[in-house]
PDB file of N, CA and C in Angstrom:
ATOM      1  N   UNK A1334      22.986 -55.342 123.408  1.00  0.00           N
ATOM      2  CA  UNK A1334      24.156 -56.166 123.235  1.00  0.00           C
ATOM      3  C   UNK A1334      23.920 -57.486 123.969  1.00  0.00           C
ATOM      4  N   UNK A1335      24.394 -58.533 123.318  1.00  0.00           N
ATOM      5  CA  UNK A1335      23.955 -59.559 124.256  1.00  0.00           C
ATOM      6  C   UNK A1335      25.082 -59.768 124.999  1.00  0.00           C
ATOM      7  N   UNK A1336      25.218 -60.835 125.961  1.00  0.00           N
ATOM      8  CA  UNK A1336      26.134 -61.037 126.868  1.00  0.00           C
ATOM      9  C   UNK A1336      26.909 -61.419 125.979  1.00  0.00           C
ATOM     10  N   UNK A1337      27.220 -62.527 125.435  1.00  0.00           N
ATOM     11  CA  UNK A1337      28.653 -63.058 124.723  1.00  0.00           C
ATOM     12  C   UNK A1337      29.179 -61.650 123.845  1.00  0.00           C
ATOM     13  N   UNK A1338      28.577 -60.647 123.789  1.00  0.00           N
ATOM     14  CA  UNK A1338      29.153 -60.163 123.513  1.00  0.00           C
ATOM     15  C   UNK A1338      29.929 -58.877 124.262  1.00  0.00           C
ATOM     16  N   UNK A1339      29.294 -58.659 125.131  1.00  0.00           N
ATOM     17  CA  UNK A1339      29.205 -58.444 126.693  1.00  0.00           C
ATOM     18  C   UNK A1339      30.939 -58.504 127.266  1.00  0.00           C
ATOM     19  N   UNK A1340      30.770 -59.777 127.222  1.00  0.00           N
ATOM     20  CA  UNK A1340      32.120 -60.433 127.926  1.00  0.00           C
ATOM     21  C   UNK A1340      32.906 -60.880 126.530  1.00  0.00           C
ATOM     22  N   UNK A1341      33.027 -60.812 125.401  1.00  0.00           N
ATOM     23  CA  UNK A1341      34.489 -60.499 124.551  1.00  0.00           C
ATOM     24  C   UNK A1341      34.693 -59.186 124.512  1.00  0.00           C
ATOM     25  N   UNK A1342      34.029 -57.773 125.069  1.00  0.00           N
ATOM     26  CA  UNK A1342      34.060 -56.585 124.578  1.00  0.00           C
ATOM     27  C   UNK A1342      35.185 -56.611 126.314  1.00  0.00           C
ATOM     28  N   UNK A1343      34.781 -57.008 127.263  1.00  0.00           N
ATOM     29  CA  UNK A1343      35.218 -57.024 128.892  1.00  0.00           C
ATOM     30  C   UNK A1343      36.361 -57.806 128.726  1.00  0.00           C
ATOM     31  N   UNK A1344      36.967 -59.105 127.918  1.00  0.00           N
ATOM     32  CA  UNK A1344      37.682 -59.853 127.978  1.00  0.00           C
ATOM     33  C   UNK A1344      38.880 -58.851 127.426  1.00  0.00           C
ATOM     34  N   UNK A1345      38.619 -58.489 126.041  1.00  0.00           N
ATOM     35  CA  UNK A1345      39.421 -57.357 125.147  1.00  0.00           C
ATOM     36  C   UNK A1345      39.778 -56.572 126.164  1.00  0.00           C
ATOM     37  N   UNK A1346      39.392 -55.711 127.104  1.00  0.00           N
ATOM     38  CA  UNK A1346      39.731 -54.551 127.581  1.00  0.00           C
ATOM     39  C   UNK A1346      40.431 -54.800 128.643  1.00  0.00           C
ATOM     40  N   UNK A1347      40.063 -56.438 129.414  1.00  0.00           N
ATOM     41  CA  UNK A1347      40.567 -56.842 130.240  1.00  0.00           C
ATOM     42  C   UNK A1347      42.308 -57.441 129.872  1.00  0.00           C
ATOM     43  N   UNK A1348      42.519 -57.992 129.357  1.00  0.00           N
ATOM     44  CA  UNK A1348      43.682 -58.406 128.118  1.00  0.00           C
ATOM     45  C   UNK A1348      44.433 -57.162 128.019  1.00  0.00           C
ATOM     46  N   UNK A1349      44.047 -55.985 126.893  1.00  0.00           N
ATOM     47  CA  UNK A1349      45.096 -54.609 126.772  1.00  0.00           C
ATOM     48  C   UNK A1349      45.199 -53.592 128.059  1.00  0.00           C
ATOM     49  N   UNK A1350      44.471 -53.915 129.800  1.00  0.00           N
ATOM     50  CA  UNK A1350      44.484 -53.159 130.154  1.00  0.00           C
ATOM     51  C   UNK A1350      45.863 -54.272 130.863  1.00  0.00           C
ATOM     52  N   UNK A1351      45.821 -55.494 131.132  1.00  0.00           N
ATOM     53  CA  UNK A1351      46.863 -56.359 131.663  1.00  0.00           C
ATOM     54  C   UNK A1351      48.125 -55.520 131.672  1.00  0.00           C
ATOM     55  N   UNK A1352      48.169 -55.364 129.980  1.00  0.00           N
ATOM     56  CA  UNK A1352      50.477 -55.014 129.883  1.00  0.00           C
ATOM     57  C   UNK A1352      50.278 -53.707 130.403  1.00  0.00           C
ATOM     58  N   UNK A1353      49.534 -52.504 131.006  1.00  0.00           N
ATOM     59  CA  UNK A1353      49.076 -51.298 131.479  1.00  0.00           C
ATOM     60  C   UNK A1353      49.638 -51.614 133.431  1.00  0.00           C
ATOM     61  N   UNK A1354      49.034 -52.656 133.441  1.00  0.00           N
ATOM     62  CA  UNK A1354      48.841 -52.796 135.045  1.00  0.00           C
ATOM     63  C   UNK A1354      50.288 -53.818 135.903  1.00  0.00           C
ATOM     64  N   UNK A1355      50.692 -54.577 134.755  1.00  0.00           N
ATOM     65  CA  UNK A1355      51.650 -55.153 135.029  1.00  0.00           C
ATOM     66  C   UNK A1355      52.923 -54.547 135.457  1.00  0.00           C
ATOM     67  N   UNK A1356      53.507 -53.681 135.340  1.00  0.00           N
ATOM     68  CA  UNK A1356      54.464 -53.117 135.629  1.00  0.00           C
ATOM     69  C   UNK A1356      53.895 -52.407 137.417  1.00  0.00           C
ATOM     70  N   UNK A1357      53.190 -52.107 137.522  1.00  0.00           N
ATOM     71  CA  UNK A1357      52.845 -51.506 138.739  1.00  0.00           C
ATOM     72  C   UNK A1357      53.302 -51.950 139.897  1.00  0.00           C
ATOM     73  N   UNK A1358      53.766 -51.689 140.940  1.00  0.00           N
ATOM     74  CA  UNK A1358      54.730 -51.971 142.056  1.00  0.00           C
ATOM     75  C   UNK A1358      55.906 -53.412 141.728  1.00  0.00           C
ATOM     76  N   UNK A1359      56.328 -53.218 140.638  1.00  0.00           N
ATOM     77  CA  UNK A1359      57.165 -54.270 140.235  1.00  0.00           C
ATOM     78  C   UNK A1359      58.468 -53.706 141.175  1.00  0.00           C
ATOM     79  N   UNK A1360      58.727 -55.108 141.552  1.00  0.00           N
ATOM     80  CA  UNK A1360      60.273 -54.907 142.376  1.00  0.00           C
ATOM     81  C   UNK A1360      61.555 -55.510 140.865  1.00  0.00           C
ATOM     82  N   UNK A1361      62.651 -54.749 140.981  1.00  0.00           N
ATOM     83  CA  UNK A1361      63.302 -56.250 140.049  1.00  0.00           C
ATOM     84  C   UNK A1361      64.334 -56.429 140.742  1.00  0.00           C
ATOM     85  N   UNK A1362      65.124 -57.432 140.287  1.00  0.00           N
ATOM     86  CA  UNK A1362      66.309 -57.759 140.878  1.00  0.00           C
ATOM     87  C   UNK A1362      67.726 -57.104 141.329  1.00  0.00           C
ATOM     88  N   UNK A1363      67.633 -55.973 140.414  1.00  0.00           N
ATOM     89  CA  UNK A1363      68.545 -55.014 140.240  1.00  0.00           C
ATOM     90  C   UNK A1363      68.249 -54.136 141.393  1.00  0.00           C
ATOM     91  N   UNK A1364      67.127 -53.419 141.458  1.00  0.00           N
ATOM     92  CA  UNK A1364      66.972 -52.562 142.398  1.00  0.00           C
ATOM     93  C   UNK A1364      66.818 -53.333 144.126  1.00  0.00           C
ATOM     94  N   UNK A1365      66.775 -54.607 143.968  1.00  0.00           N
ATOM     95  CA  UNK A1365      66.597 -55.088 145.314  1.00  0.00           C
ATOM     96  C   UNK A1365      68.244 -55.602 146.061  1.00  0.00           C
ATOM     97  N   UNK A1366      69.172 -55.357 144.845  1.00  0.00           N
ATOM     98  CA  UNK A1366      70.544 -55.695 144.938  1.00  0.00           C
ATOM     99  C   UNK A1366      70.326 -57.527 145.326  1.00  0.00           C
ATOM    100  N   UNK A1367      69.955 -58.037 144.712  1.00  0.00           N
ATOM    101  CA  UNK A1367      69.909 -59.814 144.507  1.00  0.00           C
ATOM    102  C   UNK A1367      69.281 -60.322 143.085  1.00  0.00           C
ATOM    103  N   UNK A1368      70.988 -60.327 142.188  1.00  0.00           N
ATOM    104  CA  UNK A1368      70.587 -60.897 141.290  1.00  0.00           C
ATOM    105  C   UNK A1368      70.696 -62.491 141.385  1.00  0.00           C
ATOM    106  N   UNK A1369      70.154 -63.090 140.723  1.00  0.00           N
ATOM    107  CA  UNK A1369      69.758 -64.685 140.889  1.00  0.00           C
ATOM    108  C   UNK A1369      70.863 -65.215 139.684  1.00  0.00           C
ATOM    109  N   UNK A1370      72.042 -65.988 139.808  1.00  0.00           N
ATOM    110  CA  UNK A1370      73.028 -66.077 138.445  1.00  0.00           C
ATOM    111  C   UNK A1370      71.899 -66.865 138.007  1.00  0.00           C
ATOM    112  N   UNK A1371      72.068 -66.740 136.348  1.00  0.00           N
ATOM    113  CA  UNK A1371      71.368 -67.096 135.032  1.00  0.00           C
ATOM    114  C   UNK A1371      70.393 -66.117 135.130  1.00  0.00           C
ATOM    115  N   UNK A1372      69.762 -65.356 135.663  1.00  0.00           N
ATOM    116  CA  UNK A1372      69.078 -64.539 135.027  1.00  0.00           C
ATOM    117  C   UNK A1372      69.050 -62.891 135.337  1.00  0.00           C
ATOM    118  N   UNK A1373      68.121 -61.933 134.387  1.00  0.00           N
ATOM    119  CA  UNK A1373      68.042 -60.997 134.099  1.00  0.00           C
ATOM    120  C   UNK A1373      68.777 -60.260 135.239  1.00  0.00           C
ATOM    121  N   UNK A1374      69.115 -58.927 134.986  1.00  0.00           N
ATOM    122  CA  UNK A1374      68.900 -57.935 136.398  1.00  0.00           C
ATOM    123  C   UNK A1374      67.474 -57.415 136.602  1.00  0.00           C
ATOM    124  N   UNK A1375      66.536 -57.491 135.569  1.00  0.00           N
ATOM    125  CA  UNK A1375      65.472 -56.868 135.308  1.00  0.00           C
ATOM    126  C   UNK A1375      64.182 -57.656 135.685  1.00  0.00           C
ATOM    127  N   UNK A1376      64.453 -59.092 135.950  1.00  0.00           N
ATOM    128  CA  UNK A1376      63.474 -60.141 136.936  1.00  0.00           C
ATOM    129  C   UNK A1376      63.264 -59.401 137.612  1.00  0.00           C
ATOM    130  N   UNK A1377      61.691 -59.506 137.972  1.00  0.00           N
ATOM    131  CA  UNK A1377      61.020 -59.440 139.249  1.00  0.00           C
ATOM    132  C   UNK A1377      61.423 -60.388 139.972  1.00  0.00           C
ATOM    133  N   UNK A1378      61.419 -59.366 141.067  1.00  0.00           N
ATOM    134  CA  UNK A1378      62.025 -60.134 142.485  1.00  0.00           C
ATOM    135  C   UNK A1378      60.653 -61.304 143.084  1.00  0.00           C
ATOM    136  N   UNK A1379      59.383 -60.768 143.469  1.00  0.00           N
ATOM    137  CA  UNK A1379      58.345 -61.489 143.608  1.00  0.00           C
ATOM    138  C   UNK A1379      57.548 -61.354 142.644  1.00  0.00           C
ATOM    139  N   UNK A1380      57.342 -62.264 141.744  1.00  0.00           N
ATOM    140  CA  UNK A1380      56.165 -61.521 141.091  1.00  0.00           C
ATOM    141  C   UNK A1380      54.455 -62.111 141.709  1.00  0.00           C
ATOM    142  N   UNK A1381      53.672 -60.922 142.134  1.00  0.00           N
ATOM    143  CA  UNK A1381      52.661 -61.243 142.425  1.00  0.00           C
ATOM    144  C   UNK A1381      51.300 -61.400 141.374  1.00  0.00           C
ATOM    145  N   UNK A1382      51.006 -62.635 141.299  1.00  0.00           N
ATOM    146  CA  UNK A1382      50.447 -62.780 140.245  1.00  0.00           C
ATOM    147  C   UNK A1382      48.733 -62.173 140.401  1.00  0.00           C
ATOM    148  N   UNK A1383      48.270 -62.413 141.712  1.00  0.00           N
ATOM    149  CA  UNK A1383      47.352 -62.564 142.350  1.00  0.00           C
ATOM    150  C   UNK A1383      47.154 -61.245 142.382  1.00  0.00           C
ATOM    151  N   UNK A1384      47.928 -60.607 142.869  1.00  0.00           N
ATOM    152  CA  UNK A1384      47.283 -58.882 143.257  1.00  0.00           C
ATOM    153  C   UNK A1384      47.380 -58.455 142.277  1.00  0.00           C
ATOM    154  N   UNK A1385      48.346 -58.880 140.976  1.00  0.00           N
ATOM    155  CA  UNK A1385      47.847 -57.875 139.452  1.00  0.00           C
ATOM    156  C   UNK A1385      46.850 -58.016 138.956  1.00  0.00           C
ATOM    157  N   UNK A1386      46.735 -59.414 138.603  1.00  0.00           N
ATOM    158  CA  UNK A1386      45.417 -60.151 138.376  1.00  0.00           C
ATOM    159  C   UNK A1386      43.935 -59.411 138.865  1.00  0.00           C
ATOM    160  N   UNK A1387      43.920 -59.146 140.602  1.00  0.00           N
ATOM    161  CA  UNK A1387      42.613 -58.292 140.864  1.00  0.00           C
ATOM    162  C   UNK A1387      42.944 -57.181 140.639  1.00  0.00           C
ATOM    163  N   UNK A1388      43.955 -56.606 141.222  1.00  0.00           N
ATOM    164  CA  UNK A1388      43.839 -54.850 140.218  1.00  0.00           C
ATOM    165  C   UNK A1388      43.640 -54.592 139.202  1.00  0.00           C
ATOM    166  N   UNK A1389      43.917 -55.418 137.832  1.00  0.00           N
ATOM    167  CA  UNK A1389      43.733 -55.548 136.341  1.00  0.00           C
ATOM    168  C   UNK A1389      42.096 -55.770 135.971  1.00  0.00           C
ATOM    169  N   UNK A1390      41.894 -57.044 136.693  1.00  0.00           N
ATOM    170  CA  UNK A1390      39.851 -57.268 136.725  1.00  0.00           C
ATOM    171  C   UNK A1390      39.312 -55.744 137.608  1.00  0.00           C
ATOM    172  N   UNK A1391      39.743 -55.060 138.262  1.00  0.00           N
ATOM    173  CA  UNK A1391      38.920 -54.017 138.892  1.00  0.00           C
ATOM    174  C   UNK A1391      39.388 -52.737 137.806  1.00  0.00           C
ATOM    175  N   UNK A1392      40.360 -52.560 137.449  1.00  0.00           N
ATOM    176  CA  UNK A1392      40.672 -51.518 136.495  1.00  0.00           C
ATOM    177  C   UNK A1392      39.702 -51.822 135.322  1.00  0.00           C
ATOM    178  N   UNK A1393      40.069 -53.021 134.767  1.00  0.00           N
ATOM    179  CA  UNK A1393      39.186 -53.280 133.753  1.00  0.00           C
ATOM    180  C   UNK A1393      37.958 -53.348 133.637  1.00  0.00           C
ATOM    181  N   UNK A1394      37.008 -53.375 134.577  1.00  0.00           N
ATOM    182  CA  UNK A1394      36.124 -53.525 135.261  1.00  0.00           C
ATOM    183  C   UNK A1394      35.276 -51.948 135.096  1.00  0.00           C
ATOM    184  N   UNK A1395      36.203 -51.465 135.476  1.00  0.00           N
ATOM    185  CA  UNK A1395      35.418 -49.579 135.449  1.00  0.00           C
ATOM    186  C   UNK A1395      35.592 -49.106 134.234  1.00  0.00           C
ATOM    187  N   UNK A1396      36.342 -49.400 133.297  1.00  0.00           N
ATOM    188  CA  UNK A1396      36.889 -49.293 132.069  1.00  0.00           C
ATOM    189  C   UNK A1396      35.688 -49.654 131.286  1.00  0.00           C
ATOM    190  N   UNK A1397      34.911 -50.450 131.340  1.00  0.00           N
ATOM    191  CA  UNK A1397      34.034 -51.661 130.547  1.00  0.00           C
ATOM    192  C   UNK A1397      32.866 -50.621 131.410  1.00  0.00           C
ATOM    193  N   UNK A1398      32.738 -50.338 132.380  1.00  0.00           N
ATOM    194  CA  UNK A1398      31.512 -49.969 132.951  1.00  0.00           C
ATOM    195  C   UNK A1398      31.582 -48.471 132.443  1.00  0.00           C
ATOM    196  N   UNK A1399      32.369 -47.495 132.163  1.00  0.00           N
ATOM    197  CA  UNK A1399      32.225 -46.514 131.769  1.00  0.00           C
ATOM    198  C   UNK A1399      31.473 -46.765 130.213  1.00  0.00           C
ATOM    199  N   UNK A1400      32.433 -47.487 129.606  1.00  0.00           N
ATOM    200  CA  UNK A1400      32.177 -47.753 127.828  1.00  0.00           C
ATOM    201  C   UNK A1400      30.429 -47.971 127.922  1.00  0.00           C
ATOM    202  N   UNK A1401      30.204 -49.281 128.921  1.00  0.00           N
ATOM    203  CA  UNK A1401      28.767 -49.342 128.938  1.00  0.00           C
ATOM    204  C   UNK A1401      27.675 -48.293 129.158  1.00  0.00           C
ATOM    205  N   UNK A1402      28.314 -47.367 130.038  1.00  0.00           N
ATOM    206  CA  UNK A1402      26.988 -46.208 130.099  1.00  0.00           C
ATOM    207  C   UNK A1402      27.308 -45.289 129.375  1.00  0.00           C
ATOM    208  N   UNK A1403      28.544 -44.746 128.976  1.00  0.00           N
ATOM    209  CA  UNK A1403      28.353 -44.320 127.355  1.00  0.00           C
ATOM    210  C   UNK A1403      27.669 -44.555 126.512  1.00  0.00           C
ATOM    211  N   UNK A1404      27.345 -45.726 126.099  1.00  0.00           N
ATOM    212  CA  UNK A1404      26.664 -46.713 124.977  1.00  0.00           C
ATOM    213  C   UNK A1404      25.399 -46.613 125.397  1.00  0.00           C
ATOM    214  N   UNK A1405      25.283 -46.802 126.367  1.00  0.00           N
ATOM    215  CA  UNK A1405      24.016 -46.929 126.950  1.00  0.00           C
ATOM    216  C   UNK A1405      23.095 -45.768 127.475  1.00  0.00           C
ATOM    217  N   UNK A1406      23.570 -44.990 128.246  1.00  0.00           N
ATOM    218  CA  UNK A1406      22.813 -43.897 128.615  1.00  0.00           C
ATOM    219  C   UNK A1406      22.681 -42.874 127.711  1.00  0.00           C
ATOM    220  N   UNK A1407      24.192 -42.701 127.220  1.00  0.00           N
ATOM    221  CA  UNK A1407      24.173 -41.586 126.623  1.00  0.00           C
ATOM    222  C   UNK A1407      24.361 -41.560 124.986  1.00  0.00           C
ATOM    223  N   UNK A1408      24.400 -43.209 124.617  1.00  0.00           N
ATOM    224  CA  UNK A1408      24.573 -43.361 122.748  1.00  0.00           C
ATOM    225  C   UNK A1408      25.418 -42.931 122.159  1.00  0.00           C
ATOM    226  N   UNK A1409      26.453 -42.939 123.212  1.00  0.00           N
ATOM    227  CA  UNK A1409      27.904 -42.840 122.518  1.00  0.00           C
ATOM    228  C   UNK A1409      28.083 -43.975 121.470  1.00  0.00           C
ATOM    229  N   UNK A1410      28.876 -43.760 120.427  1.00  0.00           N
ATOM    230  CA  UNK A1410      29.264 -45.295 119.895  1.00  0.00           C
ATOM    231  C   UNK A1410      30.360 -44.941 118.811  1.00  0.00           C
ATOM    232  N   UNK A1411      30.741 -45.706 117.911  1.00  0.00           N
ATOM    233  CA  UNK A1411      31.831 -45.641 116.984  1.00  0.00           C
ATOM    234  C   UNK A1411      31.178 -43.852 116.038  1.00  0.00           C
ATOM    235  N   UNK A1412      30.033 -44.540 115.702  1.00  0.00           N
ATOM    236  CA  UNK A1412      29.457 -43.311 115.003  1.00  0.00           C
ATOM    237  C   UNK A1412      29.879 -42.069 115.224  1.00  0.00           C
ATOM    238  N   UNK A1413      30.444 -41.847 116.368  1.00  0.00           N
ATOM    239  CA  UNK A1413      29.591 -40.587 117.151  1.00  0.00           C
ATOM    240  C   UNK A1413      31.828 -40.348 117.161  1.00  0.00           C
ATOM    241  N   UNK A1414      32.622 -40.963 116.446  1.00  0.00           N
ATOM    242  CA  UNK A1414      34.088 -41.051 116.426  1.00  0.00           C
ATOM    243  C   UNK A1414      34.024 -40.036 115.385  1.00  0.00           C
ATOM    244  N   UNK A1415      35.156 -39.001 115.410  1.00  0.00           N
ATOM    245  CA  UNK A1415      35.764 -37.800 114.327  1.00  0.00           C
ATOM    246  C   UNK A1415      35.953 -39.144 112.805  1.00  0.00           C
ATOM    247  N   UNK A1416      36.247 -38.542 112.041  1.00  0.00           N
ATOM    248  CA  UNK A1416      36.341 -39.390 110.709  1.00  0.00           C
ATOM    249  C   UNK A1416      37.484 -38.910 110.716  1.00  0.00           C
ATOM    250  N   UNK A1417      38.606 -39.914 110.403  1.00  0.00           N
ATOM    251  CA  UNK A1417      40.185 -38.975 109.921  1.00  0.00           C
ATOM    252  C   UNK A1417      40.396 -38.792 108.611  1.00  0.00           C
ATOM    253  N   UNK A1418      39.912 -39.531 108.086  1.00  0.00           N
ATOM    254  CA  UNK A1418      40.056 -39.707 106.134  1.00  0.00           C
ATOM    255  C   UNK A1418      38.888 -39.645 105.680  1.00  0.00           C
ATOM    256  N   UNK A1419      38.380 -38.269 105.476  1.00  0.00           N
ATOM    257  CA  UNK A1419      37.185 -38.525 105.012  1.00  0.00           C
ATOM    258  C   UNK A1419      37.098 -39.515 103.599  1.00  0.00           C
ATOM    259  N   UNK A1420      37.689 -39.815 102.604  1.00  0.00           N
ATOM    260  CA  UNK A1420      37.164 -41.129 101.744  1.00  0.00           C
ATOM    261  C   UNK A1420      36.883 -42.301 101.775  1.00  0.00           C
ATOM    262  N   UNK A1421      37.310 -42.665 102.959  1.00  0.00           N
ATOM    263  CA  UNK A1421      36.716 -44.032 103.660  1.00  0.00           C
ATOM    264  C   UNK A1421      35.426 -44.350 104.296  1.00  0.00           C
ATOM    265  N   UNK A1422      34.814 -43.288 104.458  1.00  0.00           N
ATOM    266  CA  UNK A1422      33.400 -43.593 105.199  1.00  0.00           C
ATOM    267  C   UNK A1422      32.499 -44.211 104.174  1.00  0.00           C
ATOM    268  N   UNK A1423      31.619 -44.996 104.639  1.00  0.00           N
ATOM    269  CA  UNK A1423      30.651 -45.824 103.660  1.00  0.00           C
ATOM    270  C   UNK A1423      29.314 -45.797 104.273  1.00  0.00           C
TER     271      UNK A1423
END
């Protein structure tokens, strides 16, 4: 695999693992009893952008490194996926 492809396969996983990780120690407004008038009860109170951000690159990170030695060590790949309909295979 070459790298560019490398890093859109890491970018992808990095991206759908984001809305996964985002919710994680979320405070909101409601539960901190300070709602802010004009908005939600459901605002985050702080949102930390920074610590999701590296927990999301390190989640994603092992995520991408598993897929890789699958692929790699052991030749896992799409192929090697159950068929659900068998009339579609080509």
């Amino acid at each position: 695999m070459s790298i560019l492809s490398g890093l859109a396969v890491y970018f992808v996983i990095w991206w759908l693992t984001l809305f996964a990780v985002l919710p994680i120690g979320l405070r909101t407004q409601d539960e901190d009893q300070n709602v802010v008038p004009g908005t939600v009860a459901s605002a985050p109170t702080r949102f930390r952008a920074a610590r999701i951000f590296l927990l999301n690159t390190v989640v994603s990170g092992l995520i991408y490194g598993a897929w890789y030695v699958a692929g790699t060590y052991f030749g896992i790949g799409f192929d090697d996926l159950p068929v659900i309909m068998p009339g579609l295979d080509s």
